[in-house]
Amino acid sequence: MPRHEFAAPVRPKTSTLKCDGLAVVNDMTDFFRPLFTALTLTCWLSWSFAAETNVDVVTELSAPLQFEENGRIVGVATEIVRELFARTDWQPEIKMLPWARAYQNALARPNVAIYSIARTPEREEHFEWIGPIVPIQFGIYRLRSRNDISVTSLADLRRYTIGVVQGDVRHLYLQKQGMQDFPEGNLNTVSSQELNYRKLFAGRIDLIVMGSMTCVTKRIDCEQLTLVHTLDELSEGLYLALRKGSDSTLVASLQSAFSTMYKDGKLLALQKPLVDLTQHANVLK
């Protein structure tokens, strides 16, 4: 019998494409070549857009949400924001600024993310909103030793000096209730909440507006404070936000990352220290 020789099968050339953590192997046959080319272009465009879009993240000093420790910005809200961006193609640095400056940067420039920001009717049309990233319960507090201070309504607040951060939601809210800044009014504005704490304990102001969880951190002696009035209208949670007109791919990526974090439980896990603090805030009542 004649001897038949069979040629070994020739394997098509292969190549591997990685995109968003997935490896796609192409056998480079004529059938798959156009699909592979299209997928390559899609991945390249996604990377290219991310590379060309510069993103800044700004925040203020407000423990325990965000504060500096050993030269690094940390805090419950900060860890959530870092996790959000870790799930996108962007890895920006976080800058800590006075609130008024941080807010103006975010309001004036696209692709500047700001946290932790309250979502109010006045701000609604100016920003794209991701969140809420953390729960919050705002209230007005006095020193426990100041029994001369009596507040039963917002109108009573006009009789006392209140420490607020220039331009933040608490400041704007009290202005909306008819209160005015010094020297004509009773609102004492500063650049950071840390300064308000110092003024309150030094007796330079009568009241302070803050979140309930703030007092139960080690930075504040909460045994010396008493809650005199709650601000329920402001207690709907705090957000990460970007100005309208920011890169649509960036906004969609962050919104998708937030949804995924909520579904897989990571968001609640990162919020847990804050929730635990809030649950122990009964010492303030």
mmCIF file of C-alpha atoms in Angstrom:
data_model
loop_
_atom_site.group_PDB
_atom_site.id
_atom_site.type_symbol
_atom_site.label_atom_id
_atom_site.label_comp_id
_atom_site.label_asym_id
_atom_site.label_seq_id
_atom_site.Cartn_x
_atom_site.Cartn_y
_atom_site.Cartn_z
ATOM 1 C CA MET A 1 0.000 0.000 0.000
ATOM 2 C CA PRO A 2 1.230 3.392 -0.777
ATOM 3 C CA ARG A 3 2.225 5.258 2.275
ATOM 4 C CA HIS A 4 0.157 8.371 3.033
ATOM 5 C CA GLU A 5 1.741 11.193 4.882
ATOM 6 C CA PHE A 6 -0.504 13.509 6.807
ATOM 7 C CA ALA A 7 0.604 17.012 7.499
ATOM 8 C CA ALA A 8 0.208 18.179 11.083
ATOM 9 C CA PRO A 9 -2.711 20.616 11.456
ATOM 10 C CA VAL A 10 -1.624 24.195 11.320
ATOM 11 C CA ARG A 11 -2.897 26.241 14.234
ATOM 12 C CA PRO A 12 -4.062 29.703 13.312
ATOM 13 C CA LYS A 13 -2.040 32.554 14.666
ATOM 14 C CA THR A 14 -3.380 33.873 17.933
ATOM 15 C CA SER A 15 -3.076 37.093 19.827
ATOM 16 C CA THR A 16 -4.410 38.242 23.178
ATOM 17 C CA LEU A 17 -6.082 41.560 23.901
ATOM 18 C CA LYS A 18 -6.667 42.789 27.430
ATOM 19 C CA CYS A 19 -9.450 45.265 28.011
ATOM 20 C CA ASP A 20 -11.034 46.208 31.364
ATOM 21 C CA GLY A 21 -9.497 43.177 33.037
ATOM 22 C CA LEU A 22 -10.695 40.693 30.359
ATOM 23 C CA ALA A 23 -8.388 38.766 28.043
ATOM 24 C CA VAL A 24 -9.773 38.182 24.561
ATOM 25 C CA VAL A 25 -7.953 35.628 22.418
ATOM 26 C CA ASN A 26 -8.295 36.011 18.668
ATOM 27 C CA ASP A 27 -7.571 33.103 16.302
ATOM 28 C CA MET A 28 -7.021 35.643 13.509
ATOM 29 C CA THR A 29 -9.116 33.771 10.961
ATOM 30 C CA ASP A 30 -10.791 35.867 8.317
ATOM 31 C CA PHE A 31 -14.110 35.472 10.136
ATOM 32 C CA PHE A 32 -12.921 36.798 13.473
ATOM 33 C CA ARG A 33 -10.410 39.384 12.232
ATOM 34 C CA PRO A 34 -12.958 42.234 11.793
ATOM 35 C CA LEU A 35 -14.461 41.525 15.242
ATOM 36 C CA PHE A 36 -11.048 41.507 16.849
ATOM 37 C CA THR A 37 -10.101 44.742 15.095
ATOM 38 C CA ALA A 38 -13.284 46.436 16.289
ATOM 39 C CA LEU A 39 -12.728 45.254 19.861
ATOM 40 C CA THR A 40 -9.138 46.459 19.751
ATOM 41 C CA LEU A 41 -10.288 49.880 18.570
ATOM 42 C CA THR A 42 -12.953 50.059 21.290
ATOM 43 C CA CYS A 43 -10.440 49.259 24.028
ATOM 44 C CA TRP A 44 -7.914 51.692 22.611
ATOM 45 C CA LEU A 45 -10.486 54.467 22.448
ATOM 46 C CA SER A 46 -11.582 53.774 26.040
ATOM 47 C CA TRP A 47 -7.976 53.961 27.244
ATOM 48 C CA SER A 48 -7.269 57.001 25.079
ATOM 49 C CA PHE A 49 -10.245 58.976 26.421
ATOM 50 C CA ALA A 50 -9.269 58.188 30.008
ATOM 51 C CA ALA A 51 -5.666 59.152 29.347
ATOM 52 C CA GLU A 52 -6.659 62.475 27.755
ATOM 53 C CA THR A 53 -9.161 63.469 30.462
ATOM 54 C CA ASN A 54 -7.403 65.015 33.440
ATOM 55 C CA VAL A 55 -9.384 64.547 36.632
ATOM 56 C CA ASP A 56 -8.902 66.369 39.929
ATOM 57 C CA VAL A 57 -10.536 65.486 43.237
ATOM 58 C CA VAL A 58 -10.959 68.122 45.942
ATOM 59 C CA THR A 59 -12.288 67.993 49.482
ATOM 60 C CA GLU A 60 -12.148 69.857 52.790
ATOM 61 C CA LEU A 61 -10.859 68.957 56.235
ATOM 62 C CA SER A 62 -13.839 67.466 58.077
ATOM 63 C CA ALA A 63 -13.153 64.463 60.296
ATOM 64 C CA PRO A 64 -14.095 61.657 60.308
ATOM 65 C CA LEU A 65 -15.165 61.893 56.667
ATOM 66 C CA GLN A 66 -11.876 63.246 55.385
ATOM 67 C CA PHE A 67 -8.760 64.341 57.226
ATOM 68 C CA GLU A 68 -4.985 64.086 57.058
ATOM 69 C CA GLU A 69 -3.013 61.435 58.903
ATOM 70 C CA ASN A 70 0.734 60.982 58.500
ATOM 71 C CA GLY A 71 0.690 63.144 55.396
ATOM 72 C CA ARG A 72 -2.077 61.151 53.694
ATOM 73 C CA ILE A 73 -5.744 62.071 53.206
ATOM 74 C CA VAL A 74 -7.897 59.402 54.875
ATOM 75 C CA GLY A 75 -11.357 59.037 56.399
ATOM 76 C CA VAL A 76 -14.546 57.101 55.726
ATOM 77 C CA ALA A 77 -15.646 59.187 52.743
ATOM 78 C CA THR A 78 -12.116 59.247 51.343
ATOM 79 C CA GLU A 79 -11.869 55.458 51.329
ATOM 80 C CA ILE A 80 -15.199 55.237 49.493
ATOM 81 C CA VAL A 81 -14.053 57.769 46.891
ATOM 82 C CA ARG A 82 -10.757 55.902 46.403
ATOM 83 C CA GLU A 83 -12.660 52.661 45.880
ATOM 84 C CA LEU A 84 -14.986 54.335 43.359
ATOM 85 C CA PHE A 85 -12.090 55.553 41.247
ATOM 86 C CA ALA A 86 -10.250 52.236 41.618
ATOM 87 C CA ARG A 87 -13.130 50.697 39.666
ATOM 88 C CA THR A 88 -12.661 53.131 36.761
ATOM 89 C CA ASP A 89 -9.833 54.002 34.374
ATOM 90 C CA TRP A 90 -8.964 57.114 36.385
ATOM 91 C CA GLN A 91 -6.701 57.292 39.444
ATOM 92 C CA PRO A 92 -6.525 60.976 40.419
ATOM 93 C CA GLU A 93 -4.862 62.512 43.435
ATOM 94 C CA ILE A 94 -6.984 64.039 46.178
ATOM 95 C CA LYS A 95 -6.333 67.630 47.250
ATOM 96 C CA MET A 96 -7.511 69.128 50.531
ATOM 97 C CA LEU A 97 -8.566 72.772 50.344
ATOM 98 C CA PRO A 98 -10.705 75.210 52.323
ATOM 99 C CA TRP A 99 -14.340 74.462 51.447
ATOM 100 C CA ALA A 100 -15.051 77.727 49.589
ATOM 101 C CA ARG A 101 -12.027 77.228 47.352
ATOM 102 C CA ALA A 102 -12.761 73.539 46.757
ATOM 103 C CA TYR A 103 -16.371 74.304 45.852
ATOM 104 C CA GLN A 104 -15.452 77.120 43.460
ATOM 105 C CA ASN A 105 -12.925 74.849 41.702
ATOM 106 C CA ALA A 106 -15.555 72.162 41.230
ATOM 107 C CA LEU A 107 -18.193 74.662 40.119
ATOM 108 C CA ALA A 108 -15.946 76.476 37.630
ATOM 109 C CA ARG A 109 -14.117 73.582 35.961
ATOM 110 C CA PRO A 110 -15.286 70.321 34.372
ATOM 111 C CA ASN A 111 -13.773 67.014 35.534
ATOM 112 C CA VAL A 112 -13.174 68.259 39.078
ATOM 113 C CA ALA A 113 -14.817 65.884 41.547
ATOM 114 C CA ILE A 114 -15.739 67.210 45.005
ATOM 115 C CA TYR A 115 -16.764 65.401 48.185
ATOM 116 C CA SER A 116 -18.411 65.254 50.710
ATOM 117 C CA ILE A 117 -21.056 67.609 49.332
ATOM 118 C CA ALA A 118 -24.724 67.967 50.287
ATOM 119 C CA ARG A 119 -27.276 67.776 47.488
ATOM 120 C CA THR A 120 -29.520 70.827 47.686
ATOM 121 C CA PRO A 121 -32.094 72.361 45.311
ATOM 122 C CA GLU A 122 -29.745 75.307 44.706
ATOM 123 C CA ARG A 123 -26.910 73.006 43.625
ATOM 124 C CA GLU A 124 -28.960 70.387 41.777
ATOM 125 C CA GLU A 125 -28.720 71.810 38.266
ATOM 126 C CA HIS A 126 -24.998 72.539 38.479
ATOM 127 C CA PHE A 127 -23.667 69.041 39.170
ATOM 128 C CA GLU A 128 -23.730 65.376 38.239
ATOM 129 C CA TRP A 129 -24.310 63.409 41.468
ATOM 130 C CA ILE A 130 -22.712 60.122 42.532
ATOM 131 C CA GLY A 131 -24.027 58.697 45.752
ATOM 132 C CA PRO A 132 -24.961 59.328 48.451
ATOM 133 C CA ILE A 133 -21.581 58.051 49.600
ATOM 134 C CA VAL A 134 -22.143 58.599 53.344
ATOM 135 C CA PRO A 135 -25.163 59.148 55.607
ATOM 136 C CA ILE A 136 -25.277 62.277 57.725
ATOM 137 C CA GLN A 137 -27.394 63.817 60.498
ATOM 138 C CA PHE A 138 -26.779 67.526 60.973
ATOM 139 C CA GLY A 139 -27.574 69.305 64.219
ATOM 140 C CA ILE A 140 -26.766 72.416 66.229
ATOM 141 C CA TYR A 141 -24.785 71.936 69.435
ATOM 142 C CA ARG A 142 -23.826 73.956 72.504
ATOM 143 C CA LEU A 143 -21.457 73.319 75.348
ATOM 144 C CA ARG A 144 -23.182 71.301 78.053
ATOM 145 C CA SER A 145 -22.156 73.956 80.567
ATOM 146 C CA ARG A 146 -24.032 76.698 78.660
ATOM 147 C CA ASN A 147 -27.424 76.259 80.311
ATOM 148 C CA ASP A 148 -28.222 79.858 79.444
ATOM 149 C CA ILE A 149 -28.710 78.842 75.800
ATOM 150 C CA SER A 150 -32.264 77.773 74.967
ATOM 151 C CA VAL A 151 -33.331 76.840 71.426
ATOM 152 C CA THR A 152 -36.837 75.586 70.616
ATOM 153 C CA SER A 153 -37.016 76.817 67.008
ATOM 154 C CA LEU A 154 -34.831 78.209 64.242
ATOM 155 C CA ALA A 155 -35.962 81.717 65.202
ATOM 156 C CA ASP A 156 -34.273 81.320 68.607
ATOM 157 C CA LEU A 157 -30.904 80.854 66.875
ATOM 158 C CA ARG A 158 -30.745 84.546 65.989
ATOM 159 C CA ARG A 159 -29.984 85.338 69.623
ATOM 160 C CA TYR A 160 -26.705 83.410 69.546
ATOM 161 C CA THR A 161 -23.397 83.390 67.714
ATOM 162 C CA ILE A 162 -23.154 80.363 65.412
ATOM 163 C CA GLY A 163 -19.905 79.052 63.922
ATOM 164 C CA VAL A 164 -20.166 77.987 60.262
ATOM 165 C CA VAL A 165 -17.779 77.181 57.418
ATOM 166 C CA GLN A 166 -17.761 79.847 54.724
ATOM 167 C CA GLY A 167 -19.922 78.799 51.770
ATOM 168 C CA ASP A 168 -20.797 75.280 52.902
ATOM 169 C CA VAL A 169 -24.326 73.886 53.003
ATOM 170 C CA ARG A 170 -24.878 74.686 56.692
ATOM 171 C CA HIS A 171 -23.857 78.292 56.161
ATOM 172 C CA LEU A 172 -26.113 78.645 53.104
ATOM 173 C CA TYR A 173 -29.013 76.958 54.878
ATOM 174 C CA LEU A 174 -28.920 79.356 57.833
ATOM 175 C CA GLN A 175 -28.651 82.317 55.479
ATOM 176 C CA LYS A 176 -31.750 81.026 53.721
ATOM 177 C CA GLN A 177 -33.517 81.094 57.097
ATOM 178 C CA GLY A 178 -32.860 84.837 57.279
ATOM 179 C CA MET A 179 -29.611 84.886 59.283
ATOM 180 C CA GLN A 180 -26.662 87.047 58.271
ATOM 181 C CA ASP A 181 -22.887 87.020 58.610
ATOM 182 C CA PHE A 182 -20.937 89.174 61.037
ATOM 183 C CA PRO A 183 -20.866 92.024 61.758
ATOM 184 C CA GLU A 184 -24.528 92.656 60.959
ATOM 185 C CA GLY A 185 -25.688 89.141 61.830
ATOM 186 C CA ASN A 186 -24.908 86.190 64.074
ATOM 187 C CA LEU A 187 -23.079 83.853 61.674
ATOM 188 C CA ASN A 188 -19.359 83.619 62.391
ATOM 189 C CA THR A 189 -17.675 82.228 59.265
ATOM 190 C CA VAL A 190 -14.321 80.432 59.159
ATOM 191 C CA SER A 191 -12.379 78.463 56.533
ATOM 192 C CA SER A 192 -12.582 75.033 58.220
ATOM 193 C CA GLN A 193 -14.699 73.187 60.772
ATOM 194 C CA GLU A 194 -11.646 72.561 62.924
ATOM 195 C CA LEU A 195 -11.543 76.293 63.696
ATOM 196 C CA ASN A 196 -15.174 76.194 64.802
ATOM 197 C CA TYR A 197 -14.419 73.426 67.304
ATOM 198 C CA ARG A 198 -11.646 75.514 68.832
ATOM 199 C CA LYS A 199 -13.820 78.614 69.037
ATOM 200 C CA LEU A 200 -16.683 76.719 70.674
ATOM 201 C CA PHE A 201 -14.521 75.210 73.401
ATOM 202 C CA ALA A 202 -12.780 78.557 73.927
ATOM 203 C CA GLY A 203 -16.150 80.261 74.441
ATOM 204 C CA ARG A 204 -15.775 82.535 71.403
ATOM 205 C CA ILE A 205 -19.011 81.296 69.785
ATOM 206 C CA ASP A 206 -22.235 79.970 71.309
ATOM 207 C CA LEU A 207 -23.249 77.229 68.877
ATOM 208 C CA ILE A 208 -21.832 75.029 66.173
ATOM 209 C CA VAL A 209 -23.474 73.143 63.293
ATOM 210 C CA MET A 210 -22.061 69.673 62.665
ATOM 211 C CA GLY A 211 -22.801 66.043 61.913
ATOM 212 C CA SER A 212 -23.615 63.768 64.820
ATOM 213 C CA MET A 213 -20.829 61.305 63.987
ATOM 214 C CA THR A 214 -18.205 64.075 64.128
ATOM 215 C CA CYS A 215 -18.529 64.486 67.867
ATOM 216 C CA VAL A 216 -17.890 60.851 68.679
ATOM 217 C CA THR A 217 -14.468 60.775 67.081
ATOM 218 C CA LYS A 218 -11.430 61.098 69.341
ATOM 219 C CA ARG A 219 -10.905 64.630 68.037
ATOM 220 C CA ILE A 220 -13.909 66.023 69.958
ATOM 221 C CA ASP A 221 -14.811 65.663 73.635
ATOM 222 C CA CYS A 222 -18.482 64.883 73.057
ATOM 223 C CA GLU A 223 -19.217 64.660 76.762
ATOM 224 C CA GLN A 224 -19.053 68.446 76.824
ATOM 225 C CA LEU A 225 -21.659 68.959 74.071
ATOM 226 C CA THR A 226 -25.455 68.900 73.900
ATOM 227 C CA LEU A 227 -27.671 68.753 70.819
ATOM 228 C CA VAL A 228 -30.148 71.669 70.852
ATOM 229 C CA HIS A 229 -31.726 71.478 67.390
ATOM 230 C CA THR A 230 -31.719 69.039 64.440
ATOM 231 C CA LEU A 231 -31.559 70.108 60.798
ATOM 232 C CA ASP A 232 -33.565 67.363 59.139
ATOM 233 C CA GLU A 233 -33.684 69.143 55.773
ATOM 234 C CA LEU A 234 -29.905 68.738 55.446
ATOM 235 C CA SER A 235 -29.727 65.148 56.636
ATOM 236 C CA GLU A 236 -30.149 63.240 53.377
ATOM 237 C CA GLY A 237 -26.579 62.058 52.837
ATOM 238 C CA LEU A 238 -23.434 63.461 51.247
ATOM 239 C CA TYR A 239 -22.249 62.924 47.673
ATOM 240 C CA LEU A 240 -19.376 62.928 45.234
ATOM 241 C CA ALA A 241 -20.198 65.419 42.469
ATOM 242 C CA LEU A 242 -18.827 66.796 39.208
ATOM 243 C CA ARG A 243 -19.902 69.898 37.332
ATOM 244 C CA LYS A 244 -22.372 69.486 34.478
ATOM 245 C CA GLY A 245 -20.372 69.241 31.262
ATOM 246 C CA SER A 246 -17.739 66.932 32.727
ATOM 247 C CA ASP A 247 -16.555 63.969 30.654
ATOM 248 C CA SER A 248 -19.640 61.777 30.142
ATOM 249 C CA THR A 249 -17.555 58.590 30.172
ATOM 250 C CA LEU A 250 -16.041 59.592 33.516
ATOM 251 C CA VAL A 251 -19.454 60.354 35.033
ATOM 252 C CA ALA A 252 -20.976 57.109 33.710
ATOM 253 C CA SER A 253 -18.011 55.097 35.009
ATOM 254 C CA LEU A 254 -18.348 56.561 38.502
ATOM 255 C CA GLN A 255 -22.119 56.049 38.573
ATOM 256 C CA SER A 256 -21.660 52.454 37.430
ATOM 257 C CA ALA A 257 -18.941 51.905 40.040
ATOM 258 C CA PHE A 258 -21.221 53.254 42.769
ATOM 259 C CA SER A 259 -24.050 50.943 41.698
ATOM 260 C CA THR A 260 -21.713 47.952 41.698
ATOM 261 C CA MET A 261 -20.279 48.869 45.113
ATOM 262 C CA TYR A 262 -23.791 49.052 46.519
ATOM 263 C CA LYS A 263 -24.787 45.693 45.050
ATOM 264 C CA ASP A 264 -21.661 43.781 46.100
ATOM 265 C CA GLY A 265 -21.740 45.139 49.659
ATOM 266 C CA LYS A 266 -18.479 47.075 49.508
ATOM 267 C CA LEU A 267 -20.197 50.427 50.046
ATOM 268 C CA LEU A 268 -21.925 49.314 53.240
ATOM 269 C CA ALA A 269 -18.709 47.713 54.480
ATOM 270 C CA LEU A 270 -16.810 50.989 54.057
ATOM 271 C CA GLN A 271 -19.664 52.975 55.638
ATOM 272 C CA LYS A 272 -19.846 50.690 58.692
ATOM 273 C CA PRO A 273 -17.345 52.632 60.873
ATOM 274 C CA LEU A 274 -19.384 55.776 60.287
ATOM 275 C CA VAL A 275 -22.682 54.024 61.032
ATOM 276 C CA ASP A 276 -21.203 52.596 64.226
ATOM 277 C CA LEU A 277 -20.124 56.076 65.319
ATOM 278 C CA THR A 278 -23.570 57.501 64.631
ATOM 279 C CA GLN A 279 -25.249 54.756 66.639
ATOM 280 C CA HIS A 280 -23.172 55.762 69.663
ATOM 281 C CA ALA A 281 -24.078 59.436 69.326
ATOM 282 C CA ASN A 282 -26.807 59.207 71.986
ATOM 283 C CA VAL A 283 -24.406 60.885 74.432
ATOM 284 C CA LEU A 284 -25.143 64.109 72.591
ATOM 285 C CA LYS A 285 -28.880 64.208 73.240
#
